[in-house]
XYZ file of C-alpha atoms in Angstrom:
724
model
C 124.382 74.857 80.708
C 127.218 74.551 78.188
C 130.386 76.437 78.994
C 130.525 77.902 75.488
C 128.105 80.764 74.872
C 127.215 82.517 71.660
C 128.614 85.943 70.871
C 125.089 87.359 70.985
C 125.004 86.691 74.729
C 128.180 88.690 75.098
C 126.619 91.523 73.151
C 123.666 91.499 75.552
C 125.939 93.019 78.171
C 125.747 96.341 76.362
C 129.536 96.658 75.914
C 131.012 97.371 72.490
C 131.834 94.106 70.728
C 135.517 95.161 70.503
C 135.871 95.681 74.274
C 137.470 92.765 76.139
C 134.949 91.406 78.633
C 134.109 88.300 80.618
C 130.743 86.967 79.497
C 130.602 83.781 81.598
C 132.094 82.481 84.863
C 131.907 78.839 85.906
C 133.449 78.656 89.354
C 134.101 75.737 91.636
C 134.958 76.987 95.134
C 136.026 75.057 98.207
C 135.701 76.981 101.481
C 137.289 76.117 104.836
C 135.763 78.522 107.398
C 138.050 77.460 110.267
C 141.170 78.285 108.227
C 139.622 81.320 106.408
C 140.683 79.478 103.257
C 139.306 79.736 99.709
C 140.327 77.482 96.807
C 138.801 78.145 93.384
C 138.819 76.926 89.793
C 137.235 79.524 87.515
C 136.599 78.609 83.897
C 135.588 81.814 82.202
C 134.644 82.760 78.681
C 136.276 86.006 77.612
C 135.412 88.025 74.538
C 138.642 89.409 73.069
C 139.802 91.345 70.022
C 142.857 90.622 67.927
C 144.723 93.804 68.898
C 147.283 91.827 71.001
C 146.779 94.094 74.003
C 147.189 92.339 77.383
C 144.108 91.759 79.511
C 144.189 93.354 82.959
C 142.246 91.467 85.617
C 141.679 92.235 89.288
C 141.910 89.666 92.092
C 142.214 89.964 95.861
C 145.780 90.524 97.029
C 145.440 87.650 99.483
C 144.680 85.152 96.682
C 147.545 83.536 94.769
C 147.070 82.137 91.232
C 148.564 78.657 90.841
C 147.955 78.417 87.090
C 146.206 80.465 84.412
C 145.761 78.820 81.044
C 143.880 79.117 77.760
C 141.715 76.025 77.263
C 141.256 74.815 73.685
C 139.014 71.938 72.718
C 139.540 69.455 69.947
C 136.725 66.935 70.039
C 136.698 65.344 73.478
C 140.241 66.479 74.214
C 141.305 69.689 75.930
C 144.610 71.463 75.587
C 145.788 73.924 78.237
C 148.242 76.631 77.194
C 149.693 78.624 80.114
C 149.624 82.395 79.754
C 152.262 84.926 80.708
C 151.505 86.891 83.888
C 152.798 90.290 85.016
C 151.770 92.878 87.590
C 149.313 95.562 86.566
C 148.595 98.993 88.030
C 146.498 98.382 91.141
C 146.037 101.277 93.613
C 148.239 100.841 96.673
C 145.299 101.450 99.040
C 143.145 98.763 97.419
C 142.665 95.192 98.590
C 142.890 94.150 94.922
C 145.865 93.209 92.777
C 145.997 93.924 89.072
C 147.112 90.883 87.066
C 148.099 91.401 83.429
C 147.767 88.437 81.051
C 149.621 88.276 77.741
C 147.656 85.795 75.653
C 148.977 83.483 72.948
C 148.135 84.371 69.372
C 144.398 84.525 68.990
C 141.664 85.802 66.758
C 138.815 88.071 67.731
C 136.022 86.215 69.435
C 135.638 84.049 72.513
C 138.224 82.026 74.370
C 138.140 79.976 77.561
C 140.519 80.799 80.415
C 140.966 78.568 83.418
C 142.193 80.156 86.653
C 143.288 78.040 89.603
C 143.969 80.069 92.724
C 143.798 79.926 96.502
C 144.357 81.993 99.607
C 142.890 83.504 102.752
C 139.939 85.923 102.971
C 139.961 87.270 106.504
C 138.749 90.833 107.029
C 136.551 90.576 110.147
C 133.618 93.039 110.094
C 134.245 96.248 112.025
C 131.798 98.712 113.513
C 131.039 101.576 111.107
C 133.056 104.745 111.539
C 129.964 106.991 111.453
C 128.532 107.464 114.953
C 125.472 109.335 113.748
C 124.663 107.371 110.653
C 123.248 103.904 110.218
C 125.723 102.035 108.016
C 126.624 98.364 107.679
C 129.628 96.929 109.417
C 132.737 97.449 107.327
C 134.516 94.525 105.655
C 135.922 93.776 102.221
C 135.031 90.111 102.743
C 135.392 87.413 105.351
C 135.590 83.641 105.697
C 135.381 82.390 109.270
C 133.555 80.069 111.658
C 130.939 82.783 112.222
C 130.075 83.020 108.529
C 131.151 83.662 104.933
C 130.669 86.911 103.022
C 132.253 87.330 99.578
C 131.219 90.245 97.353
C 132.645 91.883 94.247
C 134.574 94.256 96.539
C 136.286 91.196 98.029
C 137.847 90.361 94.664
C 137.251 86.655 95.267
C 137.038 85.912 91.535
C 139.025 87.413 88.625
C 137.264 90.294 86.927
C 137.692 92.558 83.910
C 136.457 96.139 84.282
C 133.052 96.722 82.721
C 132.143 93.059 82.314
C 128.542 91.880 82.554
C 128.658 88.120 82.877
C 126.473 85.153 83.692
C 127.589 82.921 86.549
C 127.531 79.331 87.713
C 129.166 78.674 91.069
C 129.542 75.307 92.754
C 130.479 75.593 96.423
C 131.923 72.916 98.678
C 131.544 73.617 102.401
C 131.769 71.673 105.670
C 128.831 69.454 106.498
C 125.930 71.443 107.949
C 126.749 74.628 106.033
C 124.596 76.128 103.264
C 125.670 78.580 100.566
C 123.456 81.284 99.084
C 124.159 83.188 95.894
C 122.281 84.787 93.030
C 119.756 83.135 90.758
C 118.588 79.662 91.698
C 120.429 76.880 93.462
C 120.345 73.152 94.099
C 121.939 71.119 96.866
C 123.898 68.040 95.834
C 123.554 65.512 98.652
C 125.218 62.430 97.155
C 128.932 62.866 97.668
C 129.734 59.630 99.536
C 131.515 58.269 96.465
C 134.019 61.099 96.628
C 134.429 61.311 100.400
C 134.817 58.201 102.508
C 133.601 58.119 106.072
C 131.442 60.771 107.675
C 133.168 63.878 106.337
C 130.873 64.341 103.361
C 130.784 68.102 102.691
C 127.836 70.153 101.536
C 127.989 70.861 97.808
C 125.663 73.386 96.203
C 125.433 74.936 92.735
C 123.912 78.334 91.953
C 123.121 79.507 88.429
C 122.663 83.210 87.623
C 121.867 85.168 84.503
C 123.803 88.237 83.402
C 124.722 90.440 86.359
C 127.161 93.186 87.313
C 128.840 91.066 89.989
C 128.529 87.938 92.107
C 128.011 87.720 95.861
C 128.348 84.475 97.804
C 127.437 83.982 101.473
C 127.329 80.875 103.626
C 126.433 79.834 107.142
C 124.606 77.199 109.171
C 121.113 78.104 108.021
C 117.639 76.828 108.692
C 115.898 76.998 105.306
C 112.204 77.411 104.567
C 110.574 78.046 101.175
C 107.231 78.441 99.475
C 105.995 79.427 96.009
C 104.306 82.735 95.165
C 102.182 83.184 92.050
C 101.171 86.416 90.369
C 97.735 86.924 88.777
C 99.343 86.430 85.344
C 100.762 83.059 86.387
C 104.379 83.931 87.157
C 105.823 81.717 89.885
C 108.572 82.928 92.221
C 110.262 80.784 94.844
C 110.333 82.609 98.193
C 112.833 81.434 100.783
C 114.366 82.319 104.126
C 117.863 81.352 105.228
C 117.855 82.104 108.942
C 120.025 81.081 111.859
C 118.411 78.230 113.827
C 117.642 80.547 116.770
C 115.554 82.758 114.446
C 113.922 80.010 112.377
C 110.527 80.765 113.942
C 110.535 84.121 112.107
C 110.528 82.477 108.670
C 106.783 82.742 108.023
C 106.751 86.407 109.032
C 109.388 87.200 106.397
C 107.802 84.975 103.757
C 104.388 86.592 104.333
C 105.881 90.095 104.092
C 107.781 89.203 100.903
C 104.586 87.915 99.295
C 102.748 91.082 100.347
C 105.353 93.290 98.659
C 105.313 91.213 95.477
C 101.499 91.476 95.418
C 101.851 95.272 95.509
C 104.836 95.923 93.272
C 104.495 93.370 90.460
C 101.402 95.215 89.088
C 103.326 98.493 89.379
C 106.704 97.405 87.970
C 106.033 94.333 85.865
C 107.042 90.666 86.248
C 109.534 89.876 89.004
C 112.988 89.704 87.367
C 114.192 86.524 89.109
C 113.043 82.967 89.742
C 113.645 83.296 93.484
C 113.801 85.862 96.248
C 115.380 84.955 99.579
C 115.770 86.691 102.932
C 119.201 85.715 104.254
C 120.453 86.346 107.781
C 123.952 87.777 108.096
C 126.518 87.455 110.862
C 127.276 91.198 110.834
C 125.148 94.329 110.552
C 123.939 94.837 106.983
C 120.976 95.704 104.821
C 122.109 94.736 101.332
C 120.135 93.878 98.211
C 121.538 91.491 95.624
C 119.916 89.939 92.559
C 117.394 87.447 93.997
C 118.199 87.871 97.709
C 118.686 90.374 100.513
C 121.318 90.045 103.227
C 120.091 91.376 106.575
C 122.096 91.504 109.780
C 121.002 89.236 112.607
C 120.050 92.249 114.738
C 117.728 93.476 111.982
C 116.180 90.026 111.524
C 115.407 89.840 115.233
C 113.813 93.317 115.093
C 111.247 92.099 112.536
C 112.795 94.088 109.689
C 109.795 93.779 107.369
C 108.872 97.456 106.998
C 108.639 99.081 103.538
C 111.840 101.088 104.116
C 113.595 97.838 105.044
C 112.531 94.560 103.395
C 110.265 96.364 100.924
C 113.153 98.588 99.822
C 115.396 95.587 99.143
C 112.668 93.761 97.204
C 112.057 96.739 94.903
C 115.813 96.827 94.266
C 115.213 93.540 92.441
C 113.770 95.571 89.581
C 115.619 98.837 90.129
C 119.312 98.340 90.803
C 119.638 94.580 90.413
C 117.884 94.170 87.058
C 118.280 97.675 85.621
C 121.607 99.086 86.796
C 123.218 102.452 87.384
C 125.748 103.512 84.836
C 128.863 103.408 87.061
C 130.182 106.817 86.063
C 126.952 108.656 85.313
C 125.161 108.936 88.591
C 122.997 106.773 90.811
C 119.291 107.085 90.071
C 118.187 103.758 91.548
C 118.350 104.753 95.230
C 116.143 107.797 94.799
C 113.502 105.935 92.803
C 113.557 102.906 95.117
C 113.237 105.180 98.151
C 110.278 106.919 96.547
C 108.507 103.658 95.706
C 109.024 102.008 99.103
C 109.865 104.380 101.944
C 107.196 106.762 100.654
C 104.746 105.370 98.080
C 103.924 102.220 100.025
C 101.964 104.421 102.448
C 99.985 105.877 99.575
C 99.244 102.372 98.322
C 97.748 101.342 101.659
C 95.998 104.732 101.991
C 97.866 105.820 105.094
C 97.845 109.561 104.370
C 99.271 110.517 107.760
C 102.335 108.324 107.336
C 102.748 109.392 103.698
C 102.989 113.011 104.842
C 105.399 111.970 107.580
C 107.692 110.406 104.978
C 107.638 113.594 102.889
C 108.503 115.533 106.045
C 111.426 113.238 106.798
C 112.765 113.625 103.260
C 112.558 117.416 103.323
C 113.914 117.603 106.857
C 116.847 115.306 106.043
C 117.821 117.415 103.036
C 117.329 120.723 104.836
C 119.371 119.681 107.885
C 122.234 117.721 106.399
C 122.812 119.684 103.190
C 123.637 123.323 103.780
C 123.795 125.466 100.616
C 127.584 125.625 100.720
C 127.856 121.799 100.938
C 125.219 120.977 98.344
C 125.944 119.149 95.093
C 123.778 118.016 92.145
C 121.905 114.732 92.357
C 123.670 113.783 89.123
C 126.949 113.688 91.066
C 125.650 111.187 93.651
C 127.295 107.758 93.382
C 126.892 106.026 96.737
C 126.100 106.756 100.370
C 129.050 107.385 102.645
C 127.644 109.975 105.049
C 124.497 111.841 106.024
C 124.885 114.414 103.258
C 125.035 111.737 100.556
C 121.974 110.051 102.025
C 120.052 113.335 102.073
C 120.869 114.087 98.421
C 120.931 110.672 96.766
C 118.035 109.100 98.634
C 115.805 111.746 100.205
C 116.065 114.703 97.843
C 116.106 112.390 94.820
C 112.936 110.683 96.060
C 111.231 114.075 96.358
C 112.361 114.906 92.820
C 110.415 111.885 91.575
C 107.434 113.258 93.485
C 107.882 116.587 91.667
C 108.035 114.720 88.347
C 104.800 112.922 89.175
C 103.112 116.247 90.000
C 104.439 117.737 86.766
C 103.384 115.035 84.275
C 100.446 113.510 86.161
C 99.860 110.139 87.772
C 98.963 108.172 84.647
C 102.064 109.216 82.700
C 104.335 108.829 85.714
C 103.334 105.238 86.443
C 103.455 104.320 82.758
C 106.961 105.737 82.750
C 108.072 103.758 85.801
C 106.906 100.477 84.276
C 108.354 101.399 80.882
C 111.797 102.267 82.214
C 111.971 98.917 84.058
C 111.094 97.126 80.814
C 113.439 99.216 78.654
C 116.438 99.315 80.980
C 116.414 95.764 82.343
C 119.710 93.983 81.736
C 121.695 97.133 81.011
C 123.349 100.131 82.597
C 121.307 103.312 82.507
C 121.723 106.928 83.521
C 119.567 109.976 84.160
C 119.395 110.719 80.429
C 117.721 107.353 79.881
C 115.109 108.250 82.499
C 114.552 111.627 80.863
C 113.998 109.918 77.511
C 111.463 107.430 78.929
C 109.403 109.960 80.907
C 109.416 112.473 78.058
C 108.145 109.805 75.666
C 105.321 108.516 77.871
C 104.188 112.011 78.897
C 104.548 113.674 75.508
C 106.287 116.573 77.264
C 109.673 118.169 76.798
C 111.431 117.544 80.129
C 114.937 118.834 79.492
C 114.271 121.814 81.788
C 113.090 119.490 84.594
C 116.168 117.245 84.609
C 118.525 120.184 84.102
C 116.975 121.993 87.082
C 116.470 119.169 89.577
C 119.185 116.659 88.623
C 122.034 118.689 87.157
C 121.853 121.686 89.511
C 122.355 121.744 93.269
C 119.934 123.444 95.592
C 116.214 123.815 96.099
C 113.852 126.778 96.361
C 112.795 128.336 99.629
C 109.524 130.263 99.427
C 107.724 132.373 102.020
C 104.691 134.653 101.851
C 105.659 138.305 102.059
C 102.128 139.658 101.824
C 98.603 138.439 101.078
C 95.755 140.767 100.130
C 92.226 140.183 98.849
C 89.299 142.156 97.463
C 85.817 141.209 96.238
C 85.775 139.892 92.682
C 83.736 142.265 90.542
C 82.556 139.573 88.142
C 81.575 136.863 90.633
C 79.543 137.897 93.680
C 80.716 136.124 96.828
C 84.145 135.364 95.336
C 87.385 137.126 96.272
C 90.481 137.869 94.255
C 93.497 136.823 96.357
C 96.941 138.254 95.603
C 99.972 136.587 97.216
C 103.426 138.182 97.123
C 106.241 135.645 97.553
C 109.704 136.032 99.011
C 111.924 133.554 97.151
C 115.367 132.293 98.035
C 117.666 129.512 96.850
C 117.765 130.429 93.170
C 115.339 130.467 90.265
C 113.309 127.238 90.272
C 110.250 126.357 88.243
C 107.944 124.123 90.285
C 104.402 123.458 91.471
C 103.549 125.231 94.738
C 100.499 124.064 96.722
C 98.573 126.755 98.629
C 96.006 126.262 101.380
C 93.478 129.053 101.988
C 91.317 129.221 105.108
C 88.049 131.077 104.579
C 85.042 131.872 106.687
C 83.402 128.484 107.129
C 85.452 126.565 104.568
C 88.894 125.896 103.118
C 90.305 125.893 99.624
C 93.383 124.078 98.268
C 95.065 124.760 94.970
C 98.409 124.317 93.249
C 100.201 127.000 91.300
C 102.765 126.263 88.591
C 105.420 128.858 89.450
C 107.690 130.153 86.738
C 111.393 130.269 87.587
C 111.388 133.814 89.005
C 107.676 134.399 89.591
C 106.962 136.337 92.786
C 103.264 137.180 92.479
C 100.315 134.774 92.484
C 96.722 135.786 91.861
C 93.707 133.507 92.174
C 89.984 133.641 92.808
C 88.558 131.884 95.893
C 84.890 131.146 96.784
C 84.712 133.102 100.017
C 86.402 135.600 102.294
C 90.029 134.457 102.673
C 91.402 134.684 106.211
C 94.815 133.047 105.964
C 96.960 131.508 103.247
C 99.593 128.838 103.907
C 102.347 127.422 101.736
C 102.207 123.677 101.231
C 101.098 122.397 104.658
C 101.002 118.856 103.238
C 104.699 119.142 102.251
C 104.205 118.113 98.629
C 106.828 120.385 97.063
C 110.593 120.103 97.281
C 111.812 123.115 99.225
C 114.646 123.916 101.585
C 113.121 124.470 105.022
C 114.566 126.741 107.686
C 115.883 125.070 110.818
C 113.580 127.059 113.071
C 110.588 125.969 110.975
C 111.270 122.240 111.416
C 109.835 120.111 114.190
C 112.358 119.907 117.065
C 114.384 116.661 116.905
C 117.769 115.324 118.007
C 119.150 115.787 114.481
C 118.809 119.538 114.867
C 121.396 119.197 117.643
C 123.551 116.903 115.486
C 123.647 119.361 112.561
C 124.046 122.585 114.544
C 127.358 124.344 113.914
C 127.540 125.245 117.608
C 126.623 122.558 120.104
C 127.365 121.459 123.632
C 126.763 118.453 125.870
C 125.817 118.932 129.505
C 126.454 115.765 131.592
C 124.177 115.624 134.640
C 124.715 112.094 135.907
C 126.787 110.344 138.549
C 130.132 108.692 137.844
C 128.454 105.288 138.117
C 126.403 105.895 134.966
C 128.763 104.079 132.591
C 126.431 104.146 129.531
C 126.181 107.937 129.722
C 129.929 108.374 130.270
C 130.621 106.286 127.173
C 128.048 108.230 125.147
C 129.589 111.616 126.003
C 133.069 110.266 125.199
C 131.864 108.991 121.803
C 130.272 112.330 120.913
C 133.430 114.227 121.854
C 135.619 111.796 119.889
C 133.414 112.159 116.810
C 134.390 115.845 116.562
C 138.095 115.310 117.202
C 139.059 116.522 113.723
C 136.518 119.345 113.512
C 137.668 123.004 113.506
C 137.830 124.497 117.018
C 134.633 126.507 116.537
C 132.742 123.376 115.387
C 133.746 120.997 118.171
C 131.141 119.800 120.648
C 131.793 121.507 123.979
C 131.340 119.434 127.142
C 129.894 121.782 129.760
C 130.453 121.770 133.500
C 127.942 119.902 135.660
C 127.438 123.101 137.611
C 125.951 124.970 134.641
C 122.788 126.746 135.703
C 122.051 128.346 132.331
C 122.240 127.195 128.727
C 124.904 128.724 126.456
C 123.799 131.901 124.700
C 123.736 130.213 121.280
C 123.751 126.765 119.749
C 122.079 123.468 120.580
C 122.561 121.593 123.834
C 122.227 117.899 124.621
C 121.520 117.313 128.321
C 122.369 113.768 129.409
C 120.856 113.240 132.835
C 119.568 110.842 135.456
C 116.705 111.499 137.849
C 118.935 112.656 140.716
C 119.491 115.861 138.680
C 115.798 116.445 137.935
C 115.596 119.920 139.501
C 118.525 121.265 137.499
C 117.218 119.702 134.274
C 113.726 121.122 134.732
C 115.117 124.583 135.420
C 117.177 124.479 132.214
C 114.376 123.263 129.926
C 111.355 125.117 131.319
C 111.609 128.097 128.956
C 112.088 126.018 125.802
C 109.741 123.114 126.502
C 106.896 124.659 128.471
C 104.293 121.959 129.069
C 105.520 119.733 126.226
C 108.004 118.007 128.525
C 108.711 118.073 132.256
C 110.969 115.938 134.453
C 110.574 115.030 138.121
C 112.257 112.822 140.705
C 109.848 109.936 140.182
C 109.185 110.215 136.460
C 108.508 112.591 133.581
C 105.645 114.008 131.523
C 105.623 114.056 127.723
C 102.775 115.949 126.003
C 100.557 115.579 129.082
C 101.138 111.850 129.660
C 102.974 110.780 132.845
C 105.562 107.994 132.947
C 106.957 106.623 136.213
C 109.263 103.823 137.352
C 112.966 102.991 137.412
C 112.795 101.230 134.044
C 111.778 104.370 132.157
C 113.830 106.763 130.041
C 113.020 109.456 127.501
C 114.624 111.462 124.714
C 112.957 114.752 123.754
C 113.821 118.019 121.981
C 112.419 121.551 122.204
C 113.187 124.639 120.129
C 115.229 127.308 121.894
C 113.192 130.479 121.603
C 116.253 132.589 122.435
C 118.425 130.863 119.786
C 116.360 130.299 116.587
C 117.364 127.158 114.708
C 118.798 125.497 117.817
C 117.276 123.017 120.246
C 117.682 121.743 123.757
C 117.573 117.955 123.686
C 117.316 115.833 126.831
C 118.209 112.185 127.356
C 116.734 111.476 130.775
C 116.824 108.115 132.544
C 115.221 107.227 135.848
C 118.075 104.782 136.463
C 121.391 104.285 134.600
C 120.388 100.698 133.778
C 117.325 102.011 131.899
C 119.627 103.981 129.608
C 122.132 101.295 128.577
C 120.473 100.316 125.288
C 119.177 103.840 124.615
C 122.614 105.440 124.981
C 124.178 102.918 122.597
C 121.519 103.452 119.911
C 120.739 107.104 120.645
C 121.154 108.417 117.107
C 118.686 105.901 115.697
C 116.042 108.171 117.221
C 117.151 111.409 115.595
C 113.911 112.141 113.745
C 111.326 112.115 116.556
C 110.534 115.023 118.871
C 110.029 112.698 121.840
C 110.578 108.992 122.447
C 109.690 107.077 125.620
C 111.558 103.867 126.518
C 110.733 101.057 128.928
C 113.894 99.018 129.604
C 115.254 100.277 126.286
C 112.165 99.360 124.238
C 110.241 102.184 122.540
C 106.731 102.530 123.962
C 105.789 105.995 122.635
C 106.883 108.358 119.867
C 105.806 111.984 119.536
C 106.189 114.378 116.618
C 105.690 117.983 117.664
C 104.239 120.482 115.250
C 106.551 122.119 112.783
C 106.185 125.785 111.851
C 103.378 126.560 109.405
C 104.307 129.095 106.718
C 101.011 130.960 107.116
C 100.031 134.577 106.496
C 96.910 136.481 107.426
C 95.109 137.974 104.453
C 94.549 141.738 104.464
C 91.219 142.724 102.909
C 91.478 145.759 100.671
C 87.718 146.353 100.742
C 84.827 144.914 102.765
C 81.548 143.707 101.390
């Protein structure tokens, strides 16, 4: 592709024509992993105005420009004119420098700048700071023998704020290494003419269309590829870049990728890229970039092909990597992607049980991690940094899309999803753009919906105060049912499903509640016995803690909590776990810190949740403490334990289970119980991965059974005003 692009391609970025912006990068990068060294020539096309204002670029502080020049062409000749450089206003806590360029006299339009720079990128990945939250390892970027990871946050190429550019990057690496970037790439094998002897490096070029940013990774990969074709003839190159030890997993990931494309191309439209690759990473990650996903080696080994994992990253190809968030106007892509993958996939394959389970997880995550005083509007969500952000920006936002679908109907909703992908592709978009699209396809005025669910915090909480019924005078055999509602959480207009049990039959209906409506009246074809609010969990409501199924995350989110260690001093995994939990609360107010109880405790604290960490030599004490809360749901013994009636025995076994405390509503007693300390090593390290199940059984650290115990049903008996 020619280095010079037309102005119309610059305008495609969506920026005002007068705004300075990079519209094309052509980079040649040489990488020395052993020395953490990066050397780059970047020829960029910049759109500029004639206002003589300096251009302020960002570049990593560890990279030093050798020369920066304006390149002018006269026939076959080039003339390089150095530019004046000064320091800009970079934040002191950033890894980026601000470099201000004062250009020679120029006219409005496009000019070519050539940057030559070099330096070290060496920020080794660190374990995430959040004990209770699954986040990637933390690094701004790294070049090393274990791998290369360079993202926009690294600042490995010069950038101008707000630019949407196309990219070509040619990478030179040691022999045996392979680079992966966005778009499509080609390996250049013939370099013997440039490098004598046996030191011929690997040279690869990647070409990408317009994107927000460029990510480059490299490692010693085993590569496998195949072509996928859609029914309308589109061809997409599918590839895996896996470490040699995991190369046998390639077909599993290629098959799963093809399965997701089969499902989502009809729903979302043509795949936006020529290729999609699954790339193995040398640190923990689950990242989606245009045309590839970067998954940590641990995830790859765990067969990370589920809809919430690989499926989620593939759908980001349309939503997030083709149509983008507006940087300052909220993040809508995570909520919609979560809805389409974590949830809707189960509808697509007609797994109703798992679809309900996903709705439960979304409502439970929001209800637990977002207390009313810590709530904020979805419109204010930018990115995930803790559990609260995840609950609002991913889980609550996904349920909002479910409410929108209920409001405008399936046909209009799915037309809207496909239309917004088509309309917003290649540009930044915000919630107002989504409102415009869904209002147009549905023919409905939706300002109230987006104002209520996106621009306001909170969610309704509805209970049945009273339910009465009497025979309907106009329809023999029918009854007129009147339901009085107790509403909390503010005035919300939404659709409330009701489930009515009658003599010999059931009846389901949905009521469109006005913002402050507290009475519902309907006619049912039989004698109503009970009425329940939304047992299928279709509506977005804030649920009470005591109404949720008991899980470890009820302990995690309790304002008052304690840990009771019932294990010997030789149980190193448990000692480390208790120390980590205590350290996590080091900066919490005194009344919010996790209390570590004495081993001699014979009773649970009067209030709050308790995590009992125990081995089988303390079985009698554990059983005495949990008997009241757990009943026959869970029991522990010297030789094993029983979970929901099933017995598990043997030194390799361990279990994690939670039960509601009847004497402390909203709190739980959670038990991590191992028959032998060795059986708990892996479980203790990954304990908070299992925060959403009521009971989990492990055999040598591998999950063999999961249990979800029944949550509270918001049900009310119907009082009959008159008998037949």
